[in-house]
Amino acid sequence: MSSLRTAPGPAARGRFHRTVGLIIAVLAAGAAAALWAAVAVGGPSQVEGPASGVILGLWRVLYNTDTPPVRVLAIAMALAVLLAAGVALLEQRIATRSRRSANPVSTPLAPRIVMAATRGIYSGPVTVTVLIPAHNEEASLPATIASLRTQSHPPERIIVVADNCTDATVALARRAGVEVFESVNNSRKKAGALNQALSRILPGQGPNDVVMVMDADTRIDDGFLAAAVQRFTDDRALMAVGGLFYGEQGHGLLGQFQRNEYIRYSRQIRRRGGRVFVLTGTASLFRPAALRTVAEQRGISIPGTNGDVYDTAALTEDNELTIALKSLGALIISPHQCTVVTELMPSWSMLWAQRLRWQRGALENIGAYGVTPQTLRYWVQQLGIGYGVIALGSYLLLGLLMVFSLDEWVWFPFWLGLGALFMVERVCTVWKGGWRARLLAATLLPELCFDMFLNVVYVKGIIDISLGRAPDWKHVPHTSALDGQEAAL
């Protein structure tokens, strides 16, 4: 078949993995340089000296009322609006074309094809089989199982996929009355263990016997499964449902940074109407037909080993599976009713390891798939992160230079006004997180420093990929405050 796309071979895939970070870095730097050139076209503007004023009759301040030229402001706003509108329209067009696709070769999971194949066929009620991959999760597993059993629509089966466990994970699972699948000679981490379990389970699953993959350190909120089952029941074309995740309580200031981050991400997905970026590994459900099709297309139209559901070469298997499903035309969503509470990293070193894996995995995934209509949104997202690294780094550096170069502090009302608007946005986007989340957002500087920490992780990921450094799959031990459990990053 001439129209059949062939997945890149291991050698080509490795070469592109090495260059994907540099491509993003060069594009981001080029965009920043172009904007700087556009702003500087008119040459330096005349800057007036600061004026003096007294606030409340007590506080003498110096202030400068200079503002950027109207032309510069217009250019900046026009570029922002055009970029946002362009990305939104392009994404909508790609999604619409995918939904309407009738090509069973390139998009076998497209809604139009699925609806035509299942028209007039009743495959019974939707059932749920839960797979919980676990490596030494004796501390968190009981709460995870309990959150499943207390659902208003409990799952029909719960299977703990025990991978090379050396603690009491297997014993606890059996004592809880759930099934246990123990991996055999698995050296491919979580993805390898899930592939072994799915190879046993998928052949016996009917069209409506959906499979849920859920981390052992996650608790789903009541109503999650009921909402997901209803979605699958109402829409035969729906191939996967993902959860919106929120952070657990605790871990001080570092924990609040992460909770605010997750709240903003979930809010963004809700505003997108459930159009998901990643089917999170914390908790997602899949139709058997979707997983079988992915396994069939591995090594043919999408990267990976033929017959595997999960690509064992991917650092972030959930993100890679999301791109695989989108590449095959699948309809996937994250409804606002499907929420989960996941663990947070309790130390900066653990957070560094987790985010480095996430960031490097995201870059390698788009490197593996290349530039396609389905991956274009992910390329733009990474480009935006790269540009943000340059913008935030420049802002903080210029701020420090100003602090150390001035004998007296000068206030700029224009920039204070922009800062106030930014603070309002930061507070509003975490409002549902409570007063602690709002207070942290209102202070601005701590969250900017946290963002800079994530930017450094991003740069480290690009450097590691470019130098061909092997990824570190270490397990990070939890502190005693977390009852000694271990979390696989």
Short mmCIF file of C-alpha atoms in Angstrom, two decimals:
data_model
loop_
_atom_site.label_atom_id
_atom_site.label_comp_id
_atom_site.label_asym_id
_atom_site.label_seq_id
_atom_site.Cartn_x
_atom_site.Cartn_y
_atom_site.Cartn_z
CA MET A 1 0.00 0.00 0.00
CA SER A 2 1.67 3.20 -1.12
CA SER A 3 -0.20 5.33 1.41
CA LEU A 4 1.03 3.34 4.40
CA ARG A 5 3.38 5.40 6.58
CA THR A 6 6.44 3.64 7.92
CA ALA A 7 7.73 4.40 11.39
CA PRO A 8 11.31 5.66 11.56
CA GLY A 9 13.94 3.01 12.10
CA PRO A 10 16.04 2.88 15.30
CA ALA A 11 19.03 4.66 13.72
CA ALA A 12 17.00 7.51 12.23
CA ARG A 13 14.97 7.78 15.39
CA GLY A 14 18.11 8.07 17.50
CA ARG A 15 19.59 10.80 15.30
CA PHE A 16 16.43 12.88 15.46
CA HIS A 17 16.26 12.38 19.23
CA ARG A 18 19.71 13.94 19.44
CA THR A 19 18.66 17.02 17.45
CA VAL A 20 15.10 17.69 18.62
CA GLY A 21 16.25 19.74 21.62
CA LEU A 22 18.58 21.85 19.49
CA ILE A 23 15.82 22.44 16.93
CA ILE A 24 13.49 23.75 19.64
CA ALA A 25 16.27 25.87 21.18
CA VAL A 26 17.23 27.44 17.86
CA LEU A 27 13.62 28.20 16.94
CA ALA A 28 12.90 29.73 20.36
CA ALA A 29 16.07 31.84 20.23
CA GLY A 30 15.21 32.94 16.70
CA ALA A 31 11.72 34.02 17.77
CA ALA A 32 13.14 35.98 20.70
CA ALA A 33 15.73 37.65 18.45
CA ALA A 34 13.08 38.56 15.87
CA LEU A 35 10.89 40.17 18.52
CA TRP A 36 13.88 42.06 19.95
CA ALA A 37 14.76 43.32 16.47
CA ALA A 38 11.18 44.46 15.85
CA VAL A 39 11.18 46.39 19.11
CA ALA A 40 14.60 47.96 18.46
CA VAL A 41 13.89 49.10 14.89
CA GLY A 42 13.11 52.66 15.92
CA GLY A 43 16.36 53.06 17.87
CA PRO A 44 16.66 54.11 21.52
CA SER A 45 13.93 56.35 22.87
CA GLN A 46 14.49 59.46 24.94
CA VAL A 47 14.28 58.59 28.61
CA GLU A 48 13.36 61.26 31.12
CA GLY A 49 14.87 61.37 34.56
CA PRO A 50 12.83 60.16 37.52
CA ALA A 51 10.48 62.49 39.34
CA SER A 52 10.04 62.70 43.09
CA GLY A 53 6.84 62.30 45.07
CA VAL A 54 5.61 61.73 48.62
CA ILE A 55 3.10 59.03 49.52
CA LEU A 56 0.82 59.62 52.54
CA GLY A 57 3.05 62.48 53.52
CA LEU A 58 5.67 60.06 54.82
CA TRP A 59 7.28 58.02 52.07
CA ARG A 60 9.41 59.84 49.50
CA VAL A 61 9.69 57.85 46.26
CA LEU A 62 11.28 58.28 42.86
CA TYR A 63 9.16 57.31 39.87
CA ASN A 64 9.44 57.33 36.10
CA THR A 65 6.36 57.67 33.90
CA ASP A 66 8.07 56.54 30.69
CA THR A 67 6.16 53.89 28.73
CA PRO A 68 7.10 51.82 25.68
CA PRO A 69 6.18 53.42 22.34
CA VAL A 70 2.67 52.69 21.11
CA ARG A 71 4.18 50.96 18.08
CA VAL A 72 6.06 48.51 20.31
CA LEU A 73 2.96 47.75 22.38
CA ALA A 74 0.91 47.22 19.23
CA ILE A 75 3.50 44.84 17.78
CA ALA A 76 3.67 42.80 20.99
CA MET A 77 -0.11 42.52 21.36
CA ALA A 78 -0.62 41.74 17.69
CA LEU A 79 1.96 38.97 17.75
CA ALA A 80 0.42 37.44 20.89
CA VAL A 81 -3.13 37.53 19.49
CA LEU A 82 -2.10 36.22 16.08
CA LEU A 83 -0.08 33.37 17.57
CA ALA A 84 -2.85 32.32 19.98
CA ALA A 85 -5.55 32.55 17.30
CA GLY A 86 -3.39 30.76 14.76
CA VAL A 87 -2.65 27.84 17.07
CA ALA A 88 -6.31 27.54 18.12
CA LEU A 89 -7.63 27.61 14.55
CA LEU A 90 -4.99 25.18 13.33
CA GLU A 91 -5.71 22.76 16.16
CA GLN A 92 -9.45 22.95 15.49
CA ARG A 93 -8.93 22.32 11.79
CA ILE A 94 -6.68 19.32 12.43
CA ALA A 95 -9.17 17.86 14.94
CA THR A 96 -12.09 18.35 12.54
CA ARG A 97 -10.23 16.71 9.67
CA SER A 98 -9.29 13.78 11.90
CA ARG A 99 -12.89 13.27 13.04
CA ARG A 100 -14.12 13.25 9.46
CA SER A 101 -11.37 11.02 8.10
CA ALA A 102 -12.57 7.92 6.27
CA ASN A 103 -9.11 6.46 5.60
CA PRO A 104 -8.84 3.14 7.48
CA VAL A 105 -5.11 2.91 6.72
CA SER A 106 -3.82 6.19 8.11
CA THR A 107 -6.55 6.81 10.73
CA PRO A 108 -8.14 3.47 11.68
CA LEU A 109 -9.50 4.91 14.96
CA ALA A 110 -11.14 8.00 13.45
CA PRO A 111 -14.72 8.56 14.74
CA ARG A 112 -16.26 8.29 11.29
CA ILE A 113 -14.68 4.89 10.73
CA VAL A 114 -15.49 3.60 14.21
CA MET A 115 -19.12 4.75 14.03
CA ALA A 116 -19.59 3.08 10.64
CA ALA A 117 -18.11 -0.21 11.89
CA THR A 118 -20.28 -0.32 15.04
CA ARG A 119 -23.56 0.99 13.64
CA GLY A 120 -26.48 -1.16 14.76
CA ILE A 121 -24.28 -3.36 16.99
CA TYR A 122 -24.90 -3.61 20.74
CA SER A 123 -21.83 -4.91 22.58
CA GLY A 124 -23.32 -4.96 26.04
CA PRO A 125 -22.86 -2.59 28.96
CA VAL A 126 -19.54 -0.90 29.57
CA THR A 127 -17.37 -2.75 32.09
CA VAL A 128 -14.10 -1.60 33.67
CA THR A 129 -10.93 -3.63 34.25
CA VAL A 130 -8.34 -1.69 36.25
CA LEU A 131 -4.61 -2.33 35.91
CA ILE A 132 -2.44 -0.91 38.70
CA PRO A 133 1.27 -1.10 37.82
CA ALA A 134 3.19 -1.31 41.08
CA HIS A 135 6.84 -1.55 42.00
CA ASN A 136 7.27 -1.68 45.79
CA GLU A 137 4.09 0.29 46.50
CA GLU A 138 3.07 -1.29 49.80
CA ALA A 139 2.54 2.11 51.48
CA SER A 140 0.21 3.67 48.89
CA LEU A 141 -1.52 0.65 47.33
CA PRO A 142 -4.23 0.11 50.01
CA ALA A 143 -5.56 3.68 49.61
CA THR A 144 -5.55 3.31 45.82
CA ILE A 145 -7.58 0.10 45.96
CA ALA A 146 -9.96 1.64 48.52
CA SER A 147 -10.63 4.62 46.23
CA LEU A 148 -11.68 2.18 43.50
CA ARG A 149 -13.96 0.11 45.70
CA THR A 150 -15.80 3.11 47.11
CA GLN A 151 -16.74 4.44 43.66
CA SER A 152 -20.45 4.88 42.95
CA HIS A 153 -19.72 2.71 39.90
CA PRO A 154 -17.02 0.29 41.09
CA PRO A 155 -14.87 -1.56 38.54
CA GLU A 156 -15.65 -5.16 37.61
CA ARG A 157 -11.99 -6.22 37.97
CA ILE A 158 -8.94 -4.84 39.76
CA ILE A 159 -5.56 -6.27 38.79
CA VAL A 160 -2.31 -5.23 40.47
CA VAL A 161 0.56 -5.56 37.98
CA ALA A 162 3.43 -6.30 40.37
CA ASP A 163 6.77 -5.54 38.70
CA ASN A 164 9.88 -6.92 40.40
CA CYS A 165 8.52 -6.16 43.85
CA THR A 166 10.71 -6.87 46.88
CA ASP A 167 8.32 -5.58 49.54
CA ALA A 168 4.81 -6.60 50.65
CA THR A 169 3.00 -5.23 47.58
CA VAL A 170 1.88 -8.65 46.32
CA ALA A 171 0.79 -9.86 49.75
CA LEU A 172 -1.18 -6.66 50.43
CA ALA A 173 -2.94 -6.88 47.07
CA ARG A 174 -3.99 -10.48 47.65
CA ARG A 175 -5.10 -9.68 51.17
CA ALA A 176 -7.26 -6.90 49.72
CA GLY A 177 -8.97 -9.46 47.51
CA VAL A 178 -7.81 -8.19 44.12
CA GLU A 179 -6.11 -10.08 41.32
CA VAL A 180 -2.33 -10.01 41.00
CA PHE A 181 -0.28 -10.29 37.82
CA GLU A 182 3.46 -10.62 38.41
CA SER A 183 5.77 -9.61 35.57
CA VAL A 184 8.29 -12.15 34.32
CA ASN A 185 11.91 -11.17 33.62
CA ASN A 186 10.85 -7.62 32.90
CA SER A 187 13.63 -5.07 32.40
CA ARG A 188 11.49 -2.48 30.63
CA LYS A 189 10.09 -0.78 33.72
CA LYS A 190 6.42 0.22 33.93
CA ALA A 191 5.78 0.02 30.18
CA GLY A 192 7.22 -3.49 29.94
CA ALA A 193 5.15 -4.76 32.87
CA LEU A 194 1.96 -3.29 31.40
CA ASN A 195 2.71 -4.82 28.01
CA GLN A 196 2.99 -8.25 29.61
CA ALA A 197 -0.30 -7.81 31.47
CA LEU A 198 -2.14 -6.42 28.45
CA SER A 199 -0.98 -9.27 26.23
CA ARG A 200 -2.84 -11.61 28.60
CA ILE A 201 -5.91 -9.45 29.21
CA LEU A 202 -6.74 -7.79 25.88
CA PRO A 203 -7.63 -10.98 23.94
CA GLY A 204 -10.53 -11.61 26.32
CA GLN A 205 -11.89 -8.05 26.39
CA GLY A 206 -15.08 -7.30 24.49
CA PRO A 207 -15.66 -4.03 22.59
CA ASN A 208 -17.14 -2.34 25.67
CA ASP A 209 -14.83 -3.90 28.29
CA VAL A 210 -12.67 -0.82 28.79
CA VAL A 211 -9.24 -1.01 30.42
CA MET A 212 -8.18 1.51 33.01
CA VAL A 213 -4.49 2.08 33.84
CA MET A 214 -3.98 3.73 37.20
CA ASP A 215 -0.84 4.57 39.19
CA ALA A 216 -0.47 2.92 42.57
CA ASP A 217 0.08 6.28 44.28
CA THR A 218 -3.19 7.83 43.04
CA ARG A 219 -6.68 8.10 44.48
CA ILE A 220 -9.60 8.75 42.12
CA ASP A 221 -12.42 10.94 43.38
CA ASP A 222 -15.89 9.46 43.78
CA GLY A 223 -17.85 9.71 40.55
CA PHE A 224 -14.80 9.30 38.31
CA LEU A 225 -15.75 5.88 36.97
CA ALA A 226 -19.45 6.69 36.73
CA ALA A 227 -18.72 9.72 34.57
CA ALA A 228 -16.21 7.83 32.41
CA VAL A 229 -18.56 4.87 31.86
CA GLN A 230 -21.37 7.24 30.90
CA ARG A 231 -19.12 8.90 28.34
CA PHE A 232 -18.19 5.57 26.77
CA THR A 233 -21.86 4.52 26.77
CA ASP A 234 -23.04 7.72 25.09
CA ASP A 235 -20.32 7.89 22.42
CA ARG A 236 -19.29 4.77 20.49
CA ALA A 237 -16.48 6.70 18.79
CA LEU A 238 -14.78 7.68 22.06
CA MET A 239 -11.53 5.74 22.42
CA ALA A 240 -10.08 7.01 25.71
CA VAL A 241 -10.94 9.05 28.80
CA GLY A 242 -8.25 10.68 30.91
CA GLY A 243 -8.34 12.16 34.38
CA LEU A 244 -7.66 15.69 35.60
CA PHE A 245 -5.12 15.46 38.39
CA TYR A 246 -4.70 17.54 41.54
CA GLY A 247 -1.93 17.38 44.11
CA GLU A 248 -2.21 15.81 47.53
CA GLN A 249 -1.95 17.95 50.64
CA GLY A 250 1.29 18.55 52.52
CA HIS A 251 4.97 19.03 51.69
CA GLY A 252 5.05 22.71 52.68
CA LEU A 253 5.88 25.43 50.20
CA LEU A 254 7.18 22.98 47.59
CA GLY A 255 3.90 21.09 47.73
CA GLN A 256 1.92 24.30 47.22
CA PHE A 257 4.01 25.17 44.16
CA GLN A 258 3.06 21.82 42.62
CA ARG A 259 -0.61 22.07 43.63
CA ASN A 260 -0.87 25.51 42.01
CA GLU A 261 0.75 24.15 38.86
CA TYR A 262 -1.68 21.22 38.65
CA ILE A 263 -4.70 23.44 39.34
CA ARG A 264 -3.75 25.70 36.44
CA TYR A 265 -3.25 22.74 34.11
CA SER A 266 -6.64 21.23 35.00
CA ARG A 267 -8.30 24.62 34.54
CA GLN A 268 -6.73 24.90 31.10
CA ILE A 269 -8.09 21.49 30.07
CA ARG A 270 -11.57 22.37 31.34
CA ARG A 271 -11.50 25.59 29.30
CA ARG A 272 -10.53 23.52 26.26
CA GLY A 273 -13.68 21.45 26.69
CA GLY A 274 -11.74 18.36 27.75
CA ARG A 275 -9.45 18.34 24.70
CA VAL A 276 -6.51 16.69 26.33
CA PHE A 277 -2.76 17.13 25.92
CA VAL A 278 -1.82 13.94 27.79
CA LEU A 279 -3.84 10.93 28.87
CA THR A 280 -2.26 11.00 32.29
CA GLY A 281 -0.74 7.85 33.69
CA THR A 282 -2.36 8.67 37.03
CA ALA A 283 -5.69 7.33 35.70
CA SER A 284 -6.96 6.83 32.13
CA LEU A 285 -9.40 4.43 30.46
CA PHE A 286 -9.13 2.91 26.99
CA ARG A 287 -11.36 0.89 24.71
CA PRO A 288 -9.77 -2.47 23.87
CA ALA A 289 -10.00 -1.66 20.16
CA ALA A 290 -7.81 1.41 20.70
CA LEU A 291 -5.08 -0.52 22.53
CA ARG A 292 -5.17 -3.39 20.02
CA THR A 293 -4.85 -0.99 17.10
CA VAL A 294 -1.88 0.75 18.71
CA ALA A 295 -0.17 -2.62 19.20
CA GLU A 296 -0.86 -3.59 15.59
CA GLN A 297 0.51 -0.30 14.21
CA ARG A 298 3.74 -0.22 16.27
CA GLY A 299 6.69 -0.35 13.92
CA ILE A 300 4.44 0.33 10.93
CA SER A 301 2.79 3.75 11.15
CA ILE A 302 3.87 4.68 14.68
CA PRO A 303 7.15 4.11 16.56
CA GLY A 304 7.76 1.07 18.75
CA THR A 305 7.86 -2.70 18.64
CA ASN A 306 5.01 -4.40 16.82
CA GLY A 307 2.63 -6.05 19.28
CA ASP A 308 3.43 -3.73 22.21
CA VAL A 309 0.78 -1.34 23.48
CA TYR A 310 3.35 0.83 25.27
CA ASP A 311 6.58 1.95 23.64
CA THR A 312 9.25 0.71 26.05
CA ALA A 313 11.79 3.17 24.63
CA ALA A 314 9.71 6.15 25.76
CA LEU A 315 10.58 7.90 29.01
CA THR A 316 7.00 9.15 29.37
CA GLU A 317 4.84 6.25 28.28
CA ASP A 318 1.54 8.05 28.93
CA ASN A 319 2.46 11.03 26.75
CA GLU A 320 3.72 8.72 23.98
CA LEU A 321 0.54 6.63 24.04
CA THR A 322 -1.52 9.82 23.77
CA ILE A 323 0.38 10.88 20.64
CA ALA A 324 0.04 7.34 19.24
CA LEU A 325 -3.74 7.40 19.65
CA LYS A 326 -4.04 10.88 18.15
CA SER A 327 -1.85 9.82 15.23
CA LEU A 328 -4.30 6.98 14.54
CA GLY A 329 -7.27 9.38 14.60
CA ALA A 330 -8.66 8.46 18.03
CA LEU A 331 -11.14 10.69 19.86
CA ILE A 332 -9.93 11.25 23.46
CA ILE A 333 -11.12 13.57 26.22
CA SER A 334 -10.60 14.47 29.89
CA PRO A 335 -14.02 15.31 31.38
CA HIS A 336 -14.09 17.74 34.30
CA GLN A 337 -15.92 15.14 36.41
CA CYS A 338 -12.99 12.72 36.21
CA THR A 339 -10.59 14.01 38.86
CA VAL A 340 -7.79 12.27 40.71
CA VAL A 341 -5.48 13.13 43.58
CA THR A 342 -1.87 12.21 42.94
CA GLU A 343 1.26 12.33 45.04
CA LEU A 344 3.67 15.24 45.03
CA MET A 345 7.43 15.26 45.18
CA PRO A 346 8.46 16.11 48.79
CA SER A 347 11.97 17.41 47.98
CA TRP A 348 13.66 19.50 45.33
CA SER A 349 15.91 16.62 44.29
CA MET A 350 12.94 14.32 43.72
CA LEU A 351 11.10 17.04 41.82
CA TRP A 352 14.19 17.63 39.66
CA ALA A 353 14.38 13.92 38.77
CA GLN A 354 10.65 13.72 38.02
CA ARG A 355 10.47 16.82 35.86
CA LEU A 356 13.68 16.00 34.00
CA ARG A 357 12.13 12.69 32.99
CA TRP A 358 8.87 14.39 31.99
CA GLN A 359 10.56 17.12 29.98
CA ARG A 360 13.09 14.91 28.26
CA GLY A 361 10.39 12.34 27.51
CA ALA A 362 8.15 14.98 25.91
CA LEU A 363 10.97 16.17 23.66
CA GLU A 364 11.96 12.63 22.68
CA ASN A 365 8.35 11.74 21.89
CA ILE A 366 7.93 14.52 19.36
CA GLY A 367 11.36 13.66 18.00
CA ALA A 368 10.21 10.08 17.45
CA TYR A 369 7.03 11.12 15.63
CA GLY A 370 8.43 14.09 13.73
CA VAL A 371 6.33 17.02 12.53
CA THR A 372 2.82 15.82 11.67
CA PRO A 373 -0.61 17.45 11.98
CA GLN A 374 -1.18 15.49 15.19
CA THR A 375 2.16 16.49 16.76
CA LEU A 376 2.19 20.12 15.61
CA ARG A 377 0.46 21.27 18.81
CA TYR A 378 3.17 19.56 20.89
CA TRP A 379 5.93 21.22 18.86
CA VAL A 380 4.32 24.62 19.41
CA GLN A 381 4.00 23.85 23.11
CA GLN A 382 7.69 23.01 23.41
CA LEU A 383 8.61 26.10 21.39
CA GLY A 384 6.54 28.17 23.80
CA ILE A 385 8.37 26.68 26.77
CA GLY A 386 11.71 27.41 25.10
CA TYR A 387 10.72 31.02 24.44
CA GLY A 388 9.50 31.29 28.04
CA VAL A 389 12.91 30.17 29.29
CA ILE A 390 14.55 33.05 27.40
CA ALA A 391 11.91 35.62 28.38
CA LEU A 392 11.78 34.78 32.10
CA GLY A 393 15.55 34.42 32.34
CA SER A 394 16.05 37.82 30.69
CA TYR A 395 13.43 39.42 32.96
CA LEU A 396 15.01 38.15 36.15
CA LEU A 397 18.53 39.00 34.96
CA LEU A 398 17.56 42.56 34.02
CA GLY A 399 15.80 42.94 37.35
CA LEU A 400 18.93 41.92 39.23
CA LEU A 401 21.08 44.27 37.16
CA MET A 402 18.73 47.13 37.96
CA VAL A 403 18.80 46.37 41.68
CA PHE A 404 22.60 46.40 41.81
CA SER A 405 23.10 49.37 39.49
CA LEU A 406 20.74 51.91 41.10
CA ASP A 407 21.66 54.05 44.09
CA GLU A 408 17.97 54.74 44.74
CA TRP A 409 14.97 52.64 43.80
CA VAL A 410 12.89 54.02 40.95
CA TRP A 411 9.26 52.96 40.47
CA PHE A 412 7.78 52.56 36.99
CA PRO A 413 3.93 52.88 37.15
CA PHE A 414 3.43 51.34 33.70
CA TRP A 415 5.29 48.14 34.57
CA LEU A 416 3.72 48.07 38.04
CA GLY A 417 0.33 48.12 36.34
CA LEU A 418 1.26 45.20 34.10
CA GLY A 419 2.58 43.34 37.13
CA ALA A 420 -0.71 43.92 38.93
CA LEU A 421 -2.64 42.46 35.99
CA PHE A 422 -0.32 39.47 35.94
CA MET A 423 -0.84 38.98 39.68
CA VAL A 424 -4.62 39.05 39.25
CA GLU A 425 -4.35 36.39 36.54
CA ARG A 426 -2.14 34.21 38.71
CA VAL A 427 -4.52 34.46 41.66
CA CYS A 428 -7.69 33.83 39.64
CA THR A 429 -6.26 30.71 37.99
CA VAL A 430 -5.64 29.02 41.37
CA TRP A 431 -8.68 30.41 43.17
CA LYS A 432 -10.28 27.03 43.81
CA GLY A 433 -7.10 25.92 45.59
CA GLY A 434 -7.94 27.93 48.71
CA TRP A 435 -6.30 30.81 50.53
CA ARG A 436 -2.82 29.28 50.60
CA ALA A 437 -2.82 28.91 46.81
CA ARG A 438 -4.07 32.48 46.35
CA LEU A 439 -1.55 33.95 48.79
CA LEU A 440 1.37 32.22 47.09
CA ALA A 441 0.16 33.36 43.65
CA ALA A 442 -0.27 36.96 44.85
CA THR A 443 3.35 37.21 45.99
CA LEU A 444 4.50 36.56 42.39
CA LEU A 445 8.27 36.29 42.97
CA PRO A 446 8.30 32.83 44.63
CA GLU A 447 6.29 31.31 41.77
CA LEU A 448 8.54 33.04 39.23
CA CYS A 449 11.53 31.43 40.94
CA PHE A 450 9.75 28.06 40.82
CA ASP A 451 9.10 28.58 37.11
CA MET A 452 12.79 29.36 36.67
CA PHE A 453 13.65 26.09 38.40
CA LEU A 454 11.48 24.26 35.85
CA ASN A 455 13.17 26.23 33.06
CA VAL A 456 16.58 25.01 34.24
CA VAL A 457 15.22 21.46 34.12
CA TYR A 458 14.10 22.13 30.55
CA VAL A 459 17.57 23.32 29.55
CA LYS A 460 19.16 20.30 31.27
CA GLY A 461 16.88 18.02 29.27
CA ILE A 462 17.92 19.64 25.99
CA ILE A 463 21.61 19.32 26.91
CA ASP A 464 21.26 15.65 27.89
CA ILE A 465 19.46 14.79 24.65
CA SER A 466 21.93 16.70 22.51
CA LEU A 467 24.92 14.98 24.15
CA GLY A 468 23.31 11.56 23.89
CA ARG A 469 23.36 10.96 27.64
CA ALA A 470 21.47 7.88 28.77
CA PRO A 471 18.36 8.62 30.83
CA ASP A 472 18.33 7.72 34.51
CA TRP A 473 15.48 5.41 35.51
CA LYS A 474 16.24 5.51 39.23
CA HIS A 475 13.60 4.99 41.89
CA VAL A 476 13.36 7.85 44.33
CA PRO A 477 12.90 6.80 47.96
CA HIS A 478 10.34 8.73 49.94
CA THR A 479 11.06 10.26 53.31
CA SER A 480 9.73 8.82 56.53
CA ALA A 481 6.97 11.40 56.42
CA LEU A 482 5.58 9.42 53.56
CA ASP A 483 5.80 6.15 55.48
CA GLY A 484 8.87 5.01 53.60
CA GLN A 485 7.06 4.28 50.35
CA GLU A 486 8.88 4.46 47.02
CA ALA A 487 7.67 6.18 43.90
CA ALA A 488 8.92 5.25 40.47
CA LEU A 489 9.72 8.45 38.67
#
